[in-house]
Amino acid sequence: MRIGIALDYSGGFHQAAERVVELEKSGIEAAVVAEAYSFDAVSQLGYLAAKTNTIELASGVFPLYIRTPSLLAMTAAGLDFVSDGRFRLGIGTSGPQVIEGFHGVPFDAPLGRTREVVEICRKVWRRERLQYDGKHYQIPLPPERGTGLGKALQLINHPVRERIPITIAALGPKNVELTAEIAEGWQPVFYHPEKAASVWGEALAAGAAKRDPALGPLDVVVHASLAIGDNVDERLAWVKPQLALYIGGMGAKGRNFYHNLATRYGYGDVADRIQELYLSGRKQEAIDAVPDELVRGISLVGPRGHVAERLAAFAESGVTTLLVSPLTADPAESVRYVEEALRLRPA
């Protein structure tokens, strides 16, 4: 199981980048830059490409609605170029709160658009003259929808690789099945190793049955918060605001992917309560309603022995790349936590 680090989008990027440089020397294998309604991840990934030498760099994730498929492919090829072949394209649909609320773009047909975006990106990287007649994307634009002057073009540059790995962030059964069929990697959120098989196992198996063997085994890329020590239980509370935001606030009742996931984990009543509190403006109460048990299940927080057991549980459940986020404001402690996780991971 590879160990990498996830960089937050909320600030402190230069300090985080310096820690990535230091951790690269310690043996971490990946760094992933998130993108939401924040600074774009492209500029930060380019900066990391210049500062690092060996680790894989990835977007985690680019929302696929806000860039054309060709631009996604160009961006990935450019980042792969400046990093000497170390980039992985992480994409996902995000949700209507971000896509419609911040970008003003309709959130529609997530499954169809995801498949077409992946197909178009791979055509661009192979430097094919780009002709694509999909349900959601037509390239060149047909005359009845444009000027009639568009013609099929190919990428001018020769990419470092004609097959840049793609990881798709997916939660729902149909999205996960599609990911297991067409992508090199899968990135779920709030991953609970003991419950993952019951929630996603059927969808993963269905997608794997249609998977092209040339894609290789599916890289399961998972994020977990990290704090190692005998007196770090108070750090569990640091995870709760994000869980409350996503379970309670990222969508209306009946249209919240993260609430659905918590329900499938067996926390339906709790998820309902968190959502009720959050949507009524009682955010602190919603945060307080997040159970320690759920946080422990998706995190690496506790003494060395406990963290070693949790690392083994993640690996045994099928995780192949584990991205950690140290729960500390101390840069030295952050580095120490990650280095300890590298030592504790199963052989």
Short mmCIF file of C-alpha atoms in Angstrom, two decimals:
data_model
loop_
_atom_site.label_atom_id
_atom_site.label_comp_id
_atom_site.label_asym_id
_atom_site.label_seq_id
_atom_site.Cartn_x
_atom_site.Cartn_y
_atom_site.Cartn_z
CA MET A 1 0.00 0.00 0.00
CA ARG A 2 1.46 3.33 -1.08
CA ILE A 3 1.39 6.24 1.34
CA GLY A 4 0.82 9.75 0.05
CA ILE A 5 -0.31 13.09 1.38
CA ALA A 6 -3.43 15.09 0.63
CA LEU A 7 -3.06 18.87 0.44
CA ASP A 8 -6.02 20.91 1.59
CA TYR A 9 -7.48 23.70 -0.54
CA SER A 10 -8.19 26.06 2.35
CA GLY A 11 -4.78 27.74 2.64
CA GLY A 12 -1.16 27.41 3.73
CA PHE A 13 -0.08 25.94 0.41
CA HIS A 14 3.55 27.10 0.47
CA GLN A 15 4.10 25.58 3.92
CA ALA A 16 2.39 22.37 2.81
CA ALA A 17 4.57 22.23 -0.30
CA GLU A 18 7.71 22.49 1.82
CA ARG A 19 6.49 19.53 3.89
CA VAL A 20 5.90 17.57 0.69
CA VAL A 21 9.51 18.22 -0.34
CA GLU A 22 10.71 17.00 3.05
CA LEU A 23 8.43 13.97 3.04
CA GLU A 24 9.54 12.99 -0.44
CA LYS A 25 12.96 12.32 1.09
CA SER A 26 11.28 10.15 3.73
CA GLY A 27 9.58 7.97 1.15
CA ILE A 28 6.04 9.18 0.49
CA GLU A 29 4.90 8.18 -2.95
CA ALA A 30 2.15 10.62 -3.89
CA ALA A 31 0.82 14.12 -3.28
CA VAL A 32 -2.72 15.07 -4.22
CA VAL A 33 -4.00 18.63 -4.54
CA ALA A 34 -7.70 19.20 -3.97
CA GLU A 35 -9.86 21.65 -5.91
CA ALA A 36 -13.26 22.98 -4.93
CA TYR A 37 -14.37 26.62 -5.02
CA SER A 38 -10.82 27.55 -4.02
CA PHE A 39 -7.58 28.40 -5.78
CA ASP A 40 -7.27 26.18 -8.83
CA ALA A 41 -5.23 23.01 -8.37
CA VAL A 42 -3.37 23.31 -11.69
CA SER A 43 -1.09 26.16 -10.62
CA GLN A 44 -0.29 24.43 -7.34
CA LEU A 45 0.48 21.14 -9.06
CA GLY A 46 2.84 22.95 -11.44
CA TYR A 47 4.59 24.47 -8.44
CA LEU A 48 4.94 21.03 -6.82
CA ALA A 49 6.26 19.57 -10.06
CA ALA A 50 9.12 22.08 -9.95
CA LYS A 51 9.86 21.42 -6.26
CA THR A 52 9.77 17.59 -6.26
CA ASN A 53 11.53 14.82 -8.15
CA THR A 54 10.04 11.37 -7.66
CA ILE A 55 6.57 11.39 -6.14
CA GLU A 56 3.40 11.04 -8.17
CA LEU A 57 1.34 14.24 -8.37
CA ALA A 58 -2.41 14.14 -8.82
CA SER A 59 -5.47 16.32 -8.93
CA GLY A 60 -7.96 15.32 -6.33
CA VAL A 61 -10.17 16.17 -8.14
CA PHE A 62 -10.81 18.38 -11.17
CA PRO A 63 -14.60 18.80 -11.50
CA LEU A 64 -15.26 17.61 -15.04
CA TYR A 65 -18.13 20.02 -15.78
CA ILE A 66 -16.06 23.21 -15.58
CA ARG A 67 -13.41 22.36 -18.18
CA THR A 68 -14.00 21.02 -21.66
CA PRO A 69 -12.76 17.46 -22.16
CA SER A 70 -10.04 18.74 -24.49
CA LEU A 71 -8.86 21.26 -21.91
CA LEU A 72 -8.73 18.55 -19.25
CA ALA A 73 -6.59 16.48 -21.60
CA MET A 74 -4.32 19.45 -22.44
CA THR A 75 -3.92 20.32 -18.76
CA ALA A 76 -3.09 16.74 -17.82
CA ALA A 77 -0.57 16.48 -20.66
CA GLY A 78 1.01 19.76 -19.59
CA LEU A 79 1.31 18.70 -15.95
CA ASP A 80 2.69 15.34 -17.03
CA PHE A 81 5.26 17.20 -19.12
CA VAL A 82 6.49 19.56 -16.40
CA SER A 83 6.65 16.69 -13.89
CA ASP A 84 8.51 14.33 -16.25
CA GLY A 85 5.69 11.80 -16.39
CA ARG A 86 4.59 11.90 -12.74
CA PHE A 87 1.03 13.21 -13.08
CA ARG A 88 -2.25 11.38 -12.49
CA LEU A 89 -5.50 12.98 -13.62
CA GLY A 90 -8.10 12.85 -10.88
CA ILE A 91 -11.59 13.83 -12.03
CA GLY A 92 -15.06 13.78 -10.57
CA THR A 93 -18.47 15.32 -10.95
CA SER A 94 -18.39 17.25 -7.66
CA GLY A 95 -21.98 18.21 -6.86
CA PRO A 96 -24.65 20.71 -7.88
CA GLN A 97 -23.78 22.97 -4.93
CA VAL A 98 -20.38 23.73 -6.50
CA ILE A 99 -21.08 23.18 -10.20
CA GLU A 100 -24.29 25.21 -10.34
CA GLY A 101 -23.79 27.41 -7.28
CA PHE A 102 -20.24 28.60 -8.00
CA HIS A 103 -19.68 27.96 -11.71
CA GLY A 104 -23.19 28.46 -13.05
CA VAL A 105 -23.03 25.30 -15.13
CA PRO A 106 -25.86 22.73 -15.20
CA PHE A 107 -25.16 19.54 -13.25
CA ASP A 108 -26.50 16.87 -15.56
CA ALA A 109 -25.80 13.36 -16.88
CA PRO A 110 -22.85 12.55 -14.59
CA LEU A 111 -22.41 8.99 -15.85
CA GLY A 112 -22.57 9.81 -19.54
CA ARG A 113 -20.32 12.83 -19.27
CA THR A 114 -17.72 10.95 -17.24
CA ARG A 115 -17.43 8.17 -19.81
CA GLU A 116 -17.19 10.62 -22.72
CA VAL A 117 -14.60 12.81 -20.97
CA VAL A 118 -12.36 9.78 -20.37
CA GLU A 119 -12.68 8.66 -24.00
CA ILE A 120 -11.89 12.12 -25.35
CA CYS A 121 -8.87 12.60 -23.06
CA ARG A 122 -7.34 9.35 -24.23
CA LYS A 123 -7.87 10.31 -27.89
CA VAL A 124 -6.10 13.63 -27.27
CA TRP A 125 -3.12 11.95 -25.59
CA ARG A 126 -2.79 9.54 -28.51
CA ARG A 127 -2.65 12.61 -30.77
CA GLU A 128 -5.55 11.44 -32.88
CA ARG A 129 -7.34 13.98 -35.00
CA LEU A 130 -10.13 14.70 -32.61
CA GLN A 131 -13.47 13.59 -33.98
CA TYR A 132 -16.03 12.63 -31.41
CA ASP A 133 -19.77 12.25 -31.78
CA GLY A 134 -21.11 11.63 -28.30
CA LYS A 135 -24.40 12.35 -26.65
CA HIS A 136 -22.94 15.16 -24.54
CA TYR A 137 -19.86 16.26 -26.51
CA GLN A 138 -19.49 16.67 -30.27
CA ILE A 139 -16.04 17.56 -31.62
CA PRO A 140 -15.74 19.36 -34.00
CA LEU A 141 -18.96 21.19 -33.25
CA PRO A 142 -21.48 20.30 -35.99
CA PRO A 143 -22.42 23.11 -38.43
CA GLU A 144 -25.97 23.33 -37.13
CA ARG A 145 -24.60 24.25 -33.69
CA GLY A 146 -21.69 26.42 -34.75
CA THR A 147 -20.23 28.36 -37.65
CA GLY A 148 -19.36 25.32 -39.72
CA LEU A 149 -15.69 26.38 -39.73
CA GLY A 150 -14.47 23.95 -37.10
CA LYS A 151 -12.24 21.11 -38.26
CA ALA A 152 -10.69 18.09 -36.59
CA LEU A 153 -7.39 18.96 -34.93
CA GLN A 154 -4.78 17.00 -33.02
CA LEU A 155 -2.66 18.00 -30.03
CA ILE A 156 0.37 19.93 -31.30
CA ASN A 157 2.77 18.63 -28.68
CA HIS A 158 3.85 15.05 -28.19
CA PRO A 159 2.82 14.06 -24.65
CA VAL A 160 5.31 12.39 -22.35
CA ARG A 161 2.86 9.49 -22.16
CA GLU A 162 -0.05 8.65 -24.41
CA ARG A 163 -1.86 7.03 -21.47
CA ILE A 164 -1.93 9.26 -18.39
CA PRO A 165 -3.58 7.38 -15.50
CA ILE A 166 -7.07 8.55 -14.62
CA THR A 167 -8.62 8.30 -11.17
CA ILE A 168 -12.34 8.95 -10.78
CA ALA A 169 -13.94 10.11 -7.54
CA ALA A 170 -17.17 8.15 -7.25
CA LEU A 171 -19.66 7.23 -4.51
CA GLY A 172 -22.93 5.97 -6.01
CA PRO A 173 -23.19 2.36 -7.22
CA LYS A 174 -23.50 3.26 -10.91
CA ASN A 175 -20.60 5.73 -10.75
CA VAL A 176 -18.41 3.21 -8.92
CA GLU A 177 -19.27 0.49 -11.45
CA LEU A 178 -18.33 2.83 -14.31
CA THR A 179 -15.07 3.74 -12.58
CA ALA A 180 -14.10 0.10 -12.08
CA GLU A 181 -14.77 -0.45 -15.78
CA ILE A 182 -12.92 2.47 -17.40
CA ALA A 183 -10.43 4.11 -15.01
CA GLU A 184 -7.00 3.28 -13.66
CA GLY A 185 -8.02 4.42 -10.17
CA TRP A 186 -11.01 4.95 -7.90
CA GLN A 187 -11.17 7.60 -5.18
CA PRO A 188 -14.05 7.27 -2.71
CA VAL A 189 -14.57 9.69 0.17
CA PHE A 190 -15.03 8.95 3.89
CA TYR A 191 -13.84 5.38 3.30
CA HIS A 192 -14.60 2.91 6.11
CA PRO A 193 -12.59 -0.28 5.50
CA GLU A 194 -14.88 -2.58 7.49
CA LYS A 195 -17.98 -1.38 5.63
CA ALA A 196 -16.57 -0.80 2.15
CA ALA A 197 -17.33 -4.25 0.76
CA SER A 198 -20.98 -4.14 1.78
CA VAL A 199 -21.42 -0.66 0.29
CA TRP A 200 -19.35 -0.90 -2.90
CA GLY A 201 -18.35 -4.53 -3.41
CA GLU A 202 -21.15 -5.41 -5.84
CA ALA A 203 -20.59 -2.30 -7.97
CA LEU A 204 -16.82 -2.84 -8.09
CA ALA A 205 -17.30 -6.46 -9.16
CA ALA A 206 -19.77 -5.48 -11.88
CA GLY A 207 -17.37 -2.89 -13.29
CA ALA A 208 -14.38 -5.22 -13.06
CA ALA A 209 -16.24 -7.80 -15.15
CA LYS A 210 -16.28 -5.31 -18.06
CA ARG A 211 -12.79 -3.92 -17.45
CA ASP A 212 -10.14 -3.94 -20.18
CA PRO A 213 -7.20 -6.00 -18.79
CA ALA A 214 -4.83 -3.43 -20.33
CA LEU A 215 -5.91 -1.00 -17.60
CA GLY A 216 -4.28 -3.19 -14.95
CA PRO A 217 -5.60 -3.60 -11.41
CA LEU A 218 -7.78 -0.80 -10.06
CA ASP A 219 -5.82 1.58 -7.81
CA VAL A 220 -8.05 2.26 -4.80
CA VAL A 221 -7.06 5.73 -3.59
CA VAL A 222 -8.37 6.59 -0.13
CA HIS A 223 -7.97 9.56 2.21
CA ALA A 224 -7.66 9.36 6.01
CA SER A 225 -6.91 11.90 8.73
CA LEU A 226 -3.83 11.05 10.80
CA ALA A 227 -2.67 11.63 14.38
CA ILE A 228 -0.41 9.21 16.26
CA GLY A 229 0.10 9.28 20.03
CA ASP A 230 -1.25 8.21 23.40
CA ASN A 231 -3.16 11.46 23.92
CA VAL A 232 -4.54 12.45 20.53
CA ASP A 233 -8.21 11.53 20.92
CA GLU A 234 -9.16 15.19 21.00
CA ARG A 235 -8.04 15.36 17.35
CA LEU A 236 -11.13 13.34 16.41
CA ALA A 237 -13.07 16.57 16.89
CA TRP A 238 -10.97 18.19 14.14
CA VAL A 239 -12.55 15.84 11.57
CA LYS A 240 -16.15 16.47 12.58
CA PRO A 241 -16.72 19.90 10.94
CA GLN A 242 -16.00 18.50 7.48
CA LEU A 243 -18.19 15.45 8.07
CA ALA A 244 -21.02 17.66 9.33
CA LEU A 245 -20.67 19.97 6.32
CA TYR A 246 -20.81 17.15 3.80
CA ILE A 247 -23.41 14.93 5.49
CA GLY A 248 -25.56 17.86 6.55
CA GLY A 249 -24.97 20.70 4.15
CA MET A 250 -23.84 19.45 0.75
CA GLY A 251 -27.25 18.99 -0.79
CA ALA A 252 -30.93 19.11 -0.02
CA LYS A 253 -32.82 16.33 1.71
CA GLY A 254 -32.96 13.36 -0.61
CA ARG A 255 -30.18 14.77 -2.82
CA ASN A 256 -27.03 14.50 -0.72
CA PHE A 257 -24.50 11.87 -1.82
CA TYR A 258 -22.63 12.00 1.50
CA HIS A 259 -25.76 11.64 3.60
CA ASN A 260 -26.59 8.59 1.48
CA LEU A 261 -23.14 7.13 2.17
CA ALA A 262 -23.43 7.64 5.93
CA THR A 263 -26.83 5.94 5.77
CA ARG A 264 -25.37 2.98 3.89
CA TYR A 265 -22.68 2.75 6.56
CA GLY A 266 -25.46 2.25 9.12
CA TYR A 267 -25.67 5.80 10.47
CA GLY A 268 -29.00 6.75 8.90
CA ASP A 269 -30.64 8.19 12.01
CA VAL A 270 -27.49 10.13 12.89
CA ALA A 271 -27.18 11.42 9.32
CA ASP A 272 -30.79 12.61 9.40
CA ARG A 273 -30.13 14.46 12.65
CA ILE A 274 -26.94 16.08 11.34
CA GLN A 275 -28.73 17.18 8.18
CA GLU A 276 -31.69 18.57 10.10
CA LEU A 277 -29.42 20.59 12.37
CA TYR A 278 -27.14 21.82 9.59
CA LEU A 279 -29.88 22.91 7.23
CA SER A 280 -31.62 24.78 10.04
CA GLY A 281 -28.46 26.81 10.70
CA ARG A 282 -27.44 24.99 13.89
CA LYS A 283 -24.02 24.08 12.56
CA GLN A 284 -22.21 23.58 15.86
CA GLU A 285 -24.92 21.22 17.04
CA ALA A 286 -24.58 19.33 13.76
CA ILE A 287 -20.84 19.03 14.34
CA ASP A 288 -21.40 17.81 17.90
CA ALA A 289 -23.81 15.17 16.57
CA VAL A 290 -21.12 13.45 14.49
CA PRO A 291 -20.28 10.26 16.43
CA ASP A 292 -16.71 9.45 17.46
CA GLU A 293 -17.29 5.90 16.20
CA LEU A 294 -17.75 7.11 12.62
CA VAL A 295 -14.69 9.35 12.78
CA ARG A 296 -12.54 6.53 14.17
CA GLY A 297 -13.69 4.20 11.42
CA ILE A 298 -12.52 6.46 8.61
CA SER A 299 -9.41 7.88 10.31
CA LEU A 300 -6.00 6.94 11.70
CA VAL A 301 -6.12 8.52 15.14
CA GLY A 302 -4.68 6.92 18.27
CA PRO A 303 -1.61 5.16 19.71
CA ARG A 304 0.94 3.50 17.45
CA GLY A 305 -0.57 0.05 17.89
CA HIS A 306 -4.06 1.25 17.03
CA VAL A 307 -2.85 3.11 13.94
CA ALA A 308 -0.89 0.05 12.81
CA GLU A 309 -4.08 -2.02 13.10
CA ARG A 310 -6.07 0.56 11.13
CA LEU A 311 -3.41 0.71 8.41
CA ALA A 312 -3.64 -3.07 8.11
CA ALA A 313 -7.45 -2.85 7.92
CA PHE A 314 -7.25 -0.34 5.06
CA ALA A 315 -4.79 -2.55 3.17
CA GLU A 316 -6.83 -5.72 3.77
CA SER A 317 -9.96 -4.03 2.43
CA GLY A 318 -8.24 -3.40 -0.90
CA VAL A 319 -6.77 0.10 -0.51
CA THR A 320 -3.65 0.45 -2.64
CA THR A 321 -2.90 4.16 -2.15
CA LEU A 322 -3.58 5.82 1.21
CA LEU A 323 -3.49 9.63 1.32
CA VAL A 324 -3.07 11.01 4.82
CA SER A 325 -3.85 14.43 6.29
CA PRO A 326 -2.01 15.06 9.56
CA LEU A 327 -4.25 16.54 12.25
CA THR A 328 -1.82 19.10 13.63
CA ALA A 329 -0.83 22.73 13.30
CA ASP A 330 2.82 21.90 14.04
CA PRO A 331 4.85 21.34 10.83
CA ALA A 332 7.39 19.14 12.61
CA GLU A 333 4.64 17.00 14.12
CA SER A 334 3.00 16.73 10.72
CA VAL A 335 6.18 15.30 9.22
CA ARG A 336 6.62 12.98 12.20
CA TYR A 337 3.10 11.58 11.84
CA VAL A 338 3.60 10.77 8.17
CA GLU A 339 7.03 9.24 8.71
CA GLU A 340 5.56 7.09 11.49
CA ALA A 341 2.74 5.96 9.20
CA LEU A 342 5.33 4.93 6.61
CA ARG A 343 7.02 2.76 9.23
CA LEU A 344 3.77 1.28 10.52
CA ARG A 345 2.16 0.35 7.20
CA PRO A 346 1.94 -3.37 6.48
CA ALA A 347 4.74 -4.90 4.43
#
